[in-house]
Amino acid sequence: SGLWLAGTRNNPKNIPELAVRRRAPGANDFADVTLPGDPAYAADNPYALLNKVWAVSTSVDHTMWIVGEQAFGRPGYVRGVSSDGGQTYTWSYTALSDKSVFLPNAVWGIGANDAWMGGDFGRLSHWDGTRWKQAFVTITKYPVVQPFYAIWGRGADDLWVAGAGIAMHRDLKK
């Protein structure tokens, strides 16, 4: 579905905001992609947009995931789903619980029903197509508390998670 870039930039009011750009297949230039903000705040409020992001697009079913937090510190994610092979996307914003201490820093997935999100305090969650379920990550008998900053895999049974002083491999083929 082309080349995607996600990050943050300062808007004219010097407020950090989500910046997503896409170069469609066959195109020479990147175009801004407009995404929804947190519906709890006005849609045109720049504080409602994610300002710390990590994005991944799955080639199997053209699902796009973007995670982070908005300017008020509320964590959340934007999910884009394409029904035309990645030409256009329908976007939705979901805020994570305010009571959660989970700030998502990374996301990776292979499809609309199989994605992983990692973040602060060693939190790792799995999307099953309906909801995010927290995975319990331990080394020996102690839980992992370092933040995760990267997730990558080659399939549902082969996943790498890395963070502050830690890298772990989940290999279900063994």
Short mmCIF file of N, CA and C in Angstrom, two decimals:
data_model
loop_
_atom_site.label_atom_id
_atom_site.label_comp_id
_atom_site.label_asym_id
_atom_site.label_seq_id
_atom_site.Cartn_x
_atom_site.Cartn_y
_atom_site.Cartn_z
N SER A 1 0.82 -1.20 0.00
CA SER A 1 0.00 0.00 0.00
C SER A 1 0.85 1.26 0.00
N GLY A 2 2.08 1.15 -0.44
CA GLY A 2 2.93 2.32 -0.53
C GLY A 2 3.90 2.42 0.61
N LEU A 3 4.52 3.58 0.73
CA LEU A 3 5.48 3.85 1.78
C LEU A 3 4.86 4.82 2.78
N TRP A 4 4.94 4.49 4.07
CA TRP A 4 4.32 5.29 5.13
C TRP A 4 5.39 5.86 6.04
N LEU A 5 5.20 7.08 6.51
CA LEU A 5 6.05 7.71 7.50
C LEU A 5 5.15 8.22 8.62
N ALA A 6 5.55 7.98 9.86
CA ALA A 6 4.77 8.47 11.00
C ALA A 6 5.73 9.08 12.01
N GLY A 7 5.34 10.18 12.57
CA GLY A 7 6.17 10.85 13.57
C GLY A 7 5.42 12.03 14.15
N THR A 8 6.16 12.97 14.70
CA THR A 8 5.54 14.16 15.25
C THR A 8 6.19 15.40 14.64
N ARG A 9 5.43 16.46 14.65
CA ARG A 9 5.92 17.76 14.19
C ARG A 9 5.21 18.81 15.03
N ASN A 10 5.78 20.00 15.08
CA ASN A 10 5.11 21.10 15.76
C ASN A 10 4.18 21.80 14.79
N ASN A 11 2.95 22.05 15.22
CA ASN A 11 2.00 22.77 14.38
C ASN A 11 2.27 24.28 14.50
N PRO A 12 1.51 25.12 13.81
CA PRO A 12 1.75 26.57 13.88
C PRO A 12 1.65 27.16 15.29
N LYS A 13 0.95 26.47 16.22
CA LYS A 13 0.86 26.94 17.60
C LYS A 13 1.98 26.35 18.47
N ASN A 14 2.96 25.69 17.80
CA ASN A 14 4.11 25.08 18.46
C ASN A 14 3.70 23.94 19.41
N ILE A 15 2.65 23.23 19.03
CA ILE A 15 2.16 22.08 19.79
C ILE A 15 2.52 20.82 19.02
N PRO A 16 3.17 19.84 19.67
CA PRO A 16 3.49 18.60 18.96
C PRO A 16 2.22 17.89 18.50
N GLU A 17 2.22 17.42 17.27
CA GLU A 17 1.06 16.69 16.76
C GLU A 17 1.51 15.56 15.86
N LEU A 18 0.60 14.63 15.66
CA LEU A 18 0.83 13.48 14.81
C LEU A 18 1.03 13.93 13.37
N ALA A 19 2.04 13.36 12.72
CA ALA A 19 2.27 13.60 11.30
C ALA A 19 2.40 12.25 10.62
N VAL A 20 1.46 11.94 9.75
CA VAL A 20 1.51 10.71 8.98
C VAL A 20 1.48 11.10 7.51
N ARG A 21 2.42 10.53 6.76
CA ARG A 21 2.52 10.81 5.32
C ARG A 21 2.60 9.48 4.59
N ARG A 22 2.07 9.48 3.37
CA ARG A 22 2.05 8.25 2.57
C ARG A 22 2.43 8.58 1.13
N ARG A 23 3.27 7.73 0.58
CA ARG A 23 3.55 7.79 -0.85
C ARG A 23 2.89 6.55 -1.45
N ALA A 24 1.81 6.76 -2.16
CA ALA A 24 1.04 5.66 -2.75
C ALA A 24 1.87 4.97 -3.84
N PRO A 25 1.58 3.71 -4.13
CA PRO A 25 2.30 3.02 -5.20
C PRO A 25 2.20 3.81 -6.52
N GLY A 26 3.33 4.00 -7.15
CA GLY A 26 3.37 4.73 -8.41
C GLY A 26 3.46 6.24 -8.27
N ALA A 27 3.30 6.75 -7.06
CA ALA A 27 3.36 8.21 -6.84
C ALA A 27 4.80 8.65 -6.63
N ASN A 28 5.06 9.91 -6.94
CA ASN A 28 6.40 10.47 -6.74
C ASN A 28 6.53 11.24 -5.45
N ASP A 29 5.42 11.70 -4.90
CA ASP A 29 5.45 12.56 -3.72
C ASP A 29 4.65 11.96 -2.57
N PHE A 30 5.01 12.40 -1.37
CA PHE A 30 4.25 12.02 -0.18
C PHE A 30 3.07 12.97 -0.01
N ALA A 31 1.99 12.45 0.57
CA ALA A 31 0.81 13.25 0.88
C ALA A 31 0.48 13.05 2.36
N ASP A 32 0.02 14.14 3.01
CA ASP A 32 -0.42 14.03 4.40
C ASP A 32 -1.65 13.15 4.49
N VAL A 33 -1.72 12.35 5.55
CA VAL A 33 -2.87 11.51 5.83
C VAL A 33 -3.54 12.10 7.07
N THR A 34 -4.82 12.42 6.96
CA THR A 34 -5.56 12.98 8.07
C THR A 34 -6.18 11.85 8.89
N LEU A 35 -5.87 11.86 10.18
CA LEU A 35 -6.36 10.83 11.08
C LEU A 35 -7.23 11.44 12.16
N PRO A 36 -8.13 10.64 12.74
CA PRO A 36 -8.98 11.18 13.80
C PRO A 36 -8.21 11.36 15.09
N GLY A 37 -8.68 12.31 15.89
CA GLY A 37 -8.12 12.52 17.23
C GLY A 37 -8.98 11.86 18.27
N ASP A 38 -8.61 12.05 19.51
CA ASP A 38 -9.35 11.50 20.64
C ASP A 38 -10.73 12.14 20.67
N PRO A 39 -11.80 11.36 20.56
CA PRO A 39 -13.15 11.94 20.52
C PRO A 39 -13.56 12.60 21.84
N ALA A 40 -12.82 12.38 22.92
CA ALA A 40 -13.14 13.03 24.19
C ALA A 40 -12.83 14.52 24.15
N TYR A 41 -12.07 14.95 23.15
CA TYR A 41 -11.72 16.35 22.97
C TYR A 41 -12.19 16.78 21.59
N ALA A 42 -12.30 18.06 21.38
CA ALA A 42 -12.80 18.56 20.09
C ALA A 42 -11.92 18.01 18.95
N ALA A 43 -12.56 17.64 17.86
CA ALA A 43 -11.85 17.04 16.73
C ALA A 43 -10.80 17.97 16.14
N ASP A 44 -11.02 19.28 16.21
CA ASP A 44 -10.04 20.21 15.64
C ASP A 44 -9.03 20.69 16.67
N ASN A 45 -9.03 20.09 17.85
CA ASN A 45 -8.09 20.44 18.90
C ASN A 45 -6.77 19.69 18.66
N PRO A 46 -5.66 20.40 18.45
CA PRO A 46 -4.40 19.70 18.17
C PRO A 46 -3.93 18.84 19.34
N TYR A 47 -4.41 19.11 20.55
CA TYR A 47 -4.05 18.29 21.70
C TYR A 47 -4.67 16.90 21.62
N ALA A 48 -5.69 16.72 20.82
CA ALA A 48 -6.39 15.45 20.74
C ALA A 48 -5.68 14.44 19.85
N LEU A 49 -4.70 14.89 19.07
CA LEU A 49 -3.99 14.00 18.16
C LEU A 49 -2.83 13.31 18.87
N LEU A 50 -2.52 12.11 18.44
CA LEU A 50 -1.36 11.42 19.00
C LEU A 50 -0.11 12.22 18.71
N ASN A 51 0.80 12.29 19.68
CA ASN A 51 2.02 13.04 19.43
C ASN A 51 3.28 12.23 19.66
N LYS A 52 3.14 11.00 20.09
CA LYS A 52 4.26 10.07 20.15
C LYS A 52 3.76 8.82 19.46
N VAL A 53 4.40 8.44 18.38
CA VAL A 53 3.78 7.39 17.56
C VAL A 53 4.75 6.30 17.16
N TRP A 54 4.15 5.18 16.85
CA TRP A 54 4.83 4.05 16.23
C TRP A 54 3.79 3.45 15.31
N ALA A 55 4.15 3.15 14.09
CA ALA A 55 3.16 2.67 13.12
C ALA A 55 3.65 1.42 12.43
N VAL A 56 2.71 0.57 12.03
CA VAL A 56 3.01 -0.61 11.23
C VAL A 56 1.82 -0.89 10.33
N SER A 57 2.10 -1.33 9.13
CA SER A 57 1.06 -1.73 8.19
C SER A 57 1.24 -3.21 7.87
N THR A 58 0.16 -3.95 7.89
CA THR A 58 0.24 -5.37 7.55
C THR A 58 -0.08 -5.56 6.08
N SER A 59 0.75 -6.33 5.41
CA SER A 59 0.56 -6.53 3.97
C SER A 59 -0.51 -7.57 3.66
N VAL A 60 -0.84 -8.40 4.65
CA VAL A 60 -1.81 -9.46 4.41
C VAL A 60 -3.20 -8.90 4.18
N ASP A 61 -3.66 -8.02 5.09
CA ASP A 61 -5.02 -7.51 4.98
C ASP A 61 -5.08 -5.99 5.00
N HIS A 62 -3.92 -5.33 4.88
CA HIS A 62 -3.85 -3.87 4.81
C HIS A 62 -4.50 -3.20 6.02
N THR A 63 -4.09 -3.65 7.20
CA THR A 63 -4.48 -2.99 8.44
C THR A 63 -3.31 -2.14 8.90
N MET A 64 -3.57 -0.89 9.27
CA MET A 64 -2.53 0.03 9.74
C MET A 64 -2.76 0.31 11.22
N TRP A 65 -1.72 0.21 12.02
CA TRP A 65 -1.77 0.50 13.44
C TRP A 65 -0.84 1.66 13.75
N ILE A 66 -1.30 2.63 14.53
CA ILE A 66 -0.49 3.75 14.99
C ILE A 66 -0.78 3.92 16.47
N VAL A 67 0.24 3.82 17.32
CA VAL A 67 0.05 3.91 18.76
C VAL A 67 0.84 5.08 19.33
N GLY A 68 0.44 5.55 20.49
CA GLY A 68 1.16 6.62 21.16
C GLY A 68 0.32 7.26 22.24
N GLU A 69 0.54 8.54 22.45
CA GLU A 69 -0.24 9.29 23.41
C GLU A 69 -0.54 10.66 22.83
N GLN A 70 -1.63 11.27 23.29
CA GLN A 70 -1.93 12.62 22.82
C GLN A 70 -1.39 13.63 23.82
N ALA A 71 -1.49 14.89 23.50
CA ALA A 71 -0.82 15.94 24.27
C ALA A 71 -1.25 16.01 25.73
N PHE A 72 -2.43 15.52 26.08
CA PHE A 72 -2.86 15.51 27.47
C PHE A 72 -2.29 14.30 28.22
N GLY A 73 -1.52 13.46 27.50
CA GLY A 73 -0.90 12.31 28.13
C GLY A 73 -1.74 11.05 28.09
N ARG A 74 -2.88 11.11 27.44
CA ARG A 74 -3.77 9.95 27.37
C ARG A 74 -3.30 9.00 26.28
N PRO A 75 -2.97 7.73 26.62
CA PRO A 75 -2.51 6.79 25.60
C PRO A 75 -3.66 6.30 24.73
N GLY A 76 -3.34 5.94 23.50
CA GLY A 76 -4.36 5.42 22.61
C GLY A 76 -3.75 4.92 21.32
N TYR A 77 -4.63 4.55 20.39
CA TYR A 77 -4.16 4.09 19.09
C TYR A 77 -5.18 4.44 18.01
N VAL A 78 -4.65 4.52 16.80
CA VAL A 78 -5.47 4.72 15.61
C VAL A 78 -5.31 3.45 14.77
N ARG A 79 -6.43 2.96 14.27
CA ARG A 79 -6.40 1.76 13.43
C ARG A 79 -7.04 2.10 12.09
N GLY A 80 -6.35 1.75 11.03
CA GLY A 80 -6.88 1.95 9.68
C GLY A 80 -7.12 0.61 9.02
N VAL A 81 -8.27 0.46 8.39
CA VAL A 81 -8.62 -0.79 7.71
C VAL A 81 -8.95 -0.46 6.27
N SER A 82 -8.40 -1.25 5.36
CA SER A 82 -8.65 -1.05 3.94
C SER A 82 -9.39 -2.25 3.37
N SER A 83 -10.40 -1.97 2.57
CA SER A 83 -11.13 -3.05 1.91
C SER A 83 -10.87 -3.07 0.41
N ASP A 84 -9.95 -2.20 -0.04
CA ASP A 84 -9.65 -2.14 -1.47
C ASP A 84 -8.15 -2.32 -1.76
N GLY A 85 -7.53 -3.22 -0.98
CA GLY A 85 -6.13 -3.55 -1.24
C GLY A 85 -5.15 -2.46 -0.84
N GLY A 86 -5.52 -1.60 0.08
CA GLY A 86 -4.63 -0.57 0.56
C GLY A 86 -4.69 0.74 -0.19
N GLN A 87 -5.68 0.92 -1.05
CA GLN A 87 -5.81 2.19 -1.77
C GLN A 87 -6.38 3.28 -0.87
N THR A 88 -7.41 2.94 -0.08
CA THR A 88 -8.00 3.88 0.87
C THR A 88 -8.18 3.17 2.22
N TYR A 89 -8.25 3.97 3.28
CA TYR A 89 -8.38 3.43 4.63
C TYR A 89 -9.52 4.11 5.37
N THR A 90 -10.19 3.33 6.23
CA THR A 90 -11.16 3.86 7.16
C THR A 90 -10.48 3.86 8.53
N TRP A 91 -10.43 5.04 9.17
CA TRP A 91 -9.67 5.21 10.40
C TRP A 91 -10.57 5.31 11.62
N SER A 92 -10.10 4.77 12.74
CA SER A 92 -10.80 4.91 14.01
C SER A 92 -9.78 5.15 15.12
N TYR A 93 -10.17 5.95 16.10
CA TYR A 93 -9.31 6.25 17.24
C TYR A 93 -9.88 5.56 18.47
N THR A 94 -9.01 4.95 19.26
CA THR A 94 -9.43 4.33 20.51
C THR A 94 -8.48 4.79 21.61
N ALA A 95 -9.03 5.34 22.66
CA ALA A 95 -8.23 5.74 23.83
C ALA A 95 -8.09 4.55 24.75
N LEU A 96 -6.91 4.38 25.30
CA LEU A 96 -6.71 3.38 26.33
C LEU A 96 -7.16 3.96 27.66
N SER A 97 -7.42 3.13 28.60
CA SER A 97 -7.95 3.56 29.89
C SER A 97 -7.07 4.61 30.56
N ASP A 98 -7.70 5.65 31.09
CA ASP A 98 -6.96 6.67 31.85
C ASP A 98 -6.31 6.07 33.09
N LYS A 99 -6.87 5.01 33.61
CA LYS A 99 -6.33 4.37 34.81
C LYS A 99 -5.14 3.49 34.49
N SER A 100 -4.90 3.28 33.23
CA SER A 100 -3.78 2.45 32.81
C SER A 100 -2.48 3.24 32.92
N VAL A 101 -1.44 2.58 33.36
CA VAL A 101 -0.12 3.20 33.35
C VAL A 101 0.63 2.79 32.08
N PHE A 102 -0.09 2.16 31.17
CA PHE A 102 0.50 1.63 29.96
C PHE A 102 0.57 2.71 28.89
N LEU A 103 1.78 3.11 28.57
CA LEU A 103 2.00 4.02 27.45
C LEU A 103 2.58 3.20 26.31
N PRO A 104 1.84 3.05 25.21
CA PRO A 104 2.35 2.23 24.11
C PRO A 104 3.49 2.93 23.38
N ASN A 105 4.57 2.20 23.18
CA ASN A 105 5.74 2.72 22.48
C ASN A 105 5.99 2.03 21.15
N ALA A 106 5.40 0.86 20.95
CA ALA A 106 5.69 0.08 19.74
C ALA A 106 4.49 -0.78 19.39
N VAL A 107 4.35 -1.07 18.11
CA VAL A 107 3.29 -1.96 17.64
C VAL A 107 3.80 -2.73 16.44
N TRP A 108 3.32 -3.96 16.32
CA TRP A 108 3.66 -4.79 15.17
C TRP A 108 2.53 -5.79 14.99
N GLY A 109 2.20 -6.10 13.75
CA GLY A 109 1.14 -7.07 13.51
C GLY A 109 1.28 -7.73 12.16
N ILE A 110 0.60 -8.85 12.03
CA ILE A 110 0.57 -9.54 10.75
C ILE A 110 -0.82 -9.55 10.14
N GLY A 111 -1.79 -9.04 10.86
CA GLY A 111 -3.14 -9.01 10.32
C GLY A 111 -4.11 -8.32 11.26
N ALA A 112 -5.34 -8.20 10.79
CA ALA A 112 -6.38 -7.51 11.56
C ALA A 112 -6.70 -8.24 12.86
N ASN A 113 -6.37 -9.53 12.95
CA ASN A 113 -6.68 -10.31 14.15
C ASN A 113 -5.43 -10.76 14.89
N ASP A 114 -4.29 -10.18 14.58
CA ASP A 114 -3.05 -10.61 15.23
C ASP A 114 -2.05 -9.46 15.24
N ALA A 115 -2.02 -8.70 16.36
CA ALA A 115 -1.08 -7.59 16.50
C ALA A 115 -0.59 -7.55 17.94
N TRP A 116 0.59 -6.97 18.13
CA TRP A 116 1.20 -6.83 19.44
C TRP A 116 1.52 -5.38 19.69
N MET A 117 1.31 -4.92 20.94
CA MET A 117 1.62 -3.56 21.34
C MET A 117 2.46 -3.65 22.62
N GLY A 118 3.59 -2.93 22.63
CA GLY A 118 4.46 -2.94 23.80
C GLY A 118 4.68 -1.54 24.31
N GLY A 119 5.02 -1.42 25.59
CA GLY A 119 5.22 -0.09 26.13
C GLY A 119 5.88 -0.09 27.49
N ASP A 120 5.54 0.92 28.26
CA ASP A 120 6.15 1.15 29.56
C ASP A 120 5.92 -0.01 30.52
N PHE A 121 6.83 -0.13 31.48
CA PHE A 121 6.73 -1.08 32.58
C PHE A 121 6.65 -2.53 32.11
N GLY A 122 7.28 -2.85 30.98
CA GLY A 122 7.29 -4.23 30.49
C GLY A 122 5.94 -4.73 30.04
N ARG A 123 5.05 -3.81 29.67
CA ARG A 123 3.71 -4.21 29.25
C ARG A 123 3.73 -4.65 27.79
N LEU A 124 3.08 -5.75 27.54
CA LEU A 124 2.94 -6.30 26.20
C LEU A 124 1.51 -6.80 26.06
N SER A 125 0.81 -6.34 25.03
CA SER A 125 -0.58 -6.74 24.83
C SER A 125 -0.75 -7.32 23.44
N HIS A 126 -1.68 -8.25 23.31
CA HIS A 126 -1.97 -8.90 22.04
C HIS A 126 -3.39 -8.58 21.58
N TRP A 127 -3.54 -8.18 20.33
CA TRP A 127 -4.84 -7.91 19.72
C TRP A 127 -5.31 -9.18 19.03
N ASP A 128 -6.49 -9.65 19.37
CA ASP A 128 -7.03 -10.88 18.80
C ASP A 128 -8.15 -10.63 17.79
N GLY A 129 -8.32 -9.36 17.42
CA GLY A 129 -9.39 -9.02 16.49
C GLY A 129 -10.58 -8.40 17.18
N THR A 130 -10.65 -8.57 18.50
CA THR A 130 -11.75 -8.03 19.29
C THR A 130 -11.27 -7.07 20.35
N ARG A 131 -10.20 -7.47 21.07
CA ARG A 131 -9.70 -6.62 22.15
C ARG A 131 -8.22 -6.91 22.40
N TRP A 132 -7.60 -5.97 23.12
CA TRP A 132 -6.21 -6.14 23.55
C TRP A 132 -6.20 -6.94 24.84
N LYS A 133 -5.39 -7.99 24.88
CA LYS A 133 -5.24 -8.80 26.08
C LYS A 133 -3.80 -8.69 26.54
N GLN A 134 -3.62 -8.40 27.83
CA GLN A 134 -2.27 -8.25 28.36
C GLN A 134 -1.57 -9.60 28.42
N ALA A 135 -0.34 -9.63 27.93
CA ALA A 135 0.50 -10.82 28.04
C ALA A 135 1.36 -10.66 29.29
N PHE A 136 1.62 -11.73 29.95
CA PHE A 136 2.45 -11.69 31.15
C PHE A 136 3.86 -12.09 30.75
N VAL A 137 4.78 -11.17 30.93
CA VAL A 137 6.15 -11.36 30.51
C VAL A 137 7.03 -11.48 31.75
N THR A 138 7.70 -12.61 31.88
CA THR A 138 8.58 -12.82 33.01
C THR A 138 9.92 -13.38 32.54
N ILE A 139 10.93 -13.11 33.33
CA ILE A 139 12.23 -13.76 33.16
C ILE A 139 12.47 -14.46 34.48
N THR A 140 12.64 -15.73 34.41
CA THR A 140 12.66 -16.59 35.59
C THR A 140 11.36 -16.35 36.34
N LYS A 141 11.39 -15.96 37.59
CA LYS A 141 10.15 -15.76 38.34
C LYS A 141 9.78 -14.30 38.50
N TYR A 142 10.57 -13.38 37.92
CA TYR A 142 10.34 -11.95 38.10
C TYR A 142 9.72 -11.33 36.84
N PRO A 143 8.78 -10.43 37.02
CA PRO A 143 8.20 -9.77 35.85
C PRO A 143 9.19 -8.77 35.24
N VAL A 144 9.04 -8.55 33.95
CA VAL A 144 9.84 -7.56 33.25
C VAL A 144 9.26 -6.19 33.54
N VAL A 145 10.08 -5.23 33.90
CA VAL A 145 9.59 -3.88 34.19
C VAL A 145 10.22 -2.82 33.29
N GLN A 146 11.18 -3.20 32.46
CA GLN A 146 11.78 -2.25 31.53
C GLN A 146 10.79 -1.92 30.42
N PRO A 147 10.81 -0.67 29.94
CA PRO A 147 9.90 -0.33 28.83
C PRO A 147 10.33 -1.01 27.54
N PHE A 148 9.34 -1.35 26.73
CA PHE A 148 9.59 -1.91 25.40
C PHE A 148 9.48 -0.78 24.37
N TYR A 149 10.42 -0.77 23.42
CA TYR A 149 10.44 0.28 22.40
C TYR A 149 10.34 -0.26 20.98
N ALA A 150 10.45 -1.56 20.80
CA ALA A 150 10.41 -2.12 19.45
C ALA A 150 9.82 -3.53 19.49
N ILE A 151 9.05 -3.84 18.45
CA ILE A 151 8.48 -5.18 18.27
C ILE A 151 8.62 -5.52 16.80
N TRP A 152 9.04 -6.73 16.52
CA TRP A 152 9.13 -7.18 15.14
C TRP A 152 9.01 -8.69 15.12
N GLY A 153 8.46 -9.23 14.06
CA GLY A 153 8.36 -10.67 13.93
C GLY A 153 8.31 -11.10 12.48
N ARG A 154 8.36 -12.41 12.30
CA ARG A 154 8.23 -12.98 10.95
C ARG A 154 6.92 -13.75 10.80
N GLY A 155 6.16 -13.82 11.87
CA GLY A 155 4.90 -14.54 11.84
C GLY A 155 4.34 -14.64 13.25
N ALA A 156 3.17 -15.23 13.36
CA ALA A 156 2.49 -15.33 14.65
C ALA A 156 3.30 -16.13 15.66
N ASP A 157 4.16 -17.02 15.20
CA ASP A 157 4.92 -17.86 16.12
C ASP A 157 6.37 -17.42 16.28
N ASP A 158 6.74 -16.24 15.80
CA ASP A 158 8.11 -15.76 15.87
C ASP A 158 8.10 -14.25 16.12
N LEU A 159 8.36 -13.84 17.35
CA LEU A 159 8.21 -12.44 17.74
C LEU A 159 9.42 -11.98 18.56
N TRP A 160 9.94 -10.80 18.23
CA TRP A 160 11.02 -10.16 18.98
C TRP A 160 10.47 -8.90 19.64
N VAL A 161 10.83 -8.69 20.92
CA VAL A 161 10.46 -7.50 21.66
C VAL A 161 11.74 -6.97 22.30
N ALA A 162 12.00 -5.67 22.12
CA ALA A 162 13.22 -5.08 22.67
C ALA A 162 12.88 -3.78 23.39
N GLY A 163 13.71 -3.46 24.37
CA GLY A 163 13.49 -2.23 25.12
C GLY A 163 14.74 -1.80 25.84
N ALA A 164 14.55 -1.13 26.95
CA ALA A 164 15.66 -0.57 27.73
C ALA A 164 16.48 -1.71 28.34
N GLY A 165 17.59 -2.04 27.73
CA GLY A 165 18.48 -3.06 28.25
C GLY A 165 17.96 -4.48 28.14
N ILE A 166 16.99 -4.72 27.26
CA ILE A 166 16.42 -6.06 27.16
C ILE A 166 15.98 -6.35 25.73
N ALA A 167 16.18 -7.58 25.31
CA ALA A 167 15.64 -8.09 24.04
C ALA A 167 15.17 -9.51 24.30
N MET A 168 13.95 -9.81 23.88
CA MET A 168 13.39 -11.14 24.12
C MET A 168 12.83 -11.69 22.81
N HIS A 169 12.90 -13.00 22.69
CA HIS A 169 12.43 -13.69 21.50
C HIS A 169 11.37 -14.71 21.92
N ARG A 170 10.24 -14.65 21.27
CA ARG A 170 9.16 -15.62 21.49
C ARG A 170 9.13 -16.50 20.26
N ASP A 171 9.43 -17.78 20.43
CA ASP A 171 9.49 -18.72 19.31
C ASP A 171 8.62 -19.92 19.65
N LEU A 172 7.43 -19.97 19.08
CA LEU A 172 6.51 -21.06 19.36
C LEU A 172 6.76 -22.29 18.48
N LYS A 173 7.72 -22.18 17.54
CA LYS A 173 8.00 -23.31 16.66
C LYS A 173 8.80 -24.39 17.37
N LYS A 174 9.45 -24.03 18.48
CA LYS A 174 10.29 -25.01 19.19
C LYS A 174 9.47 -25.89 20.09
#
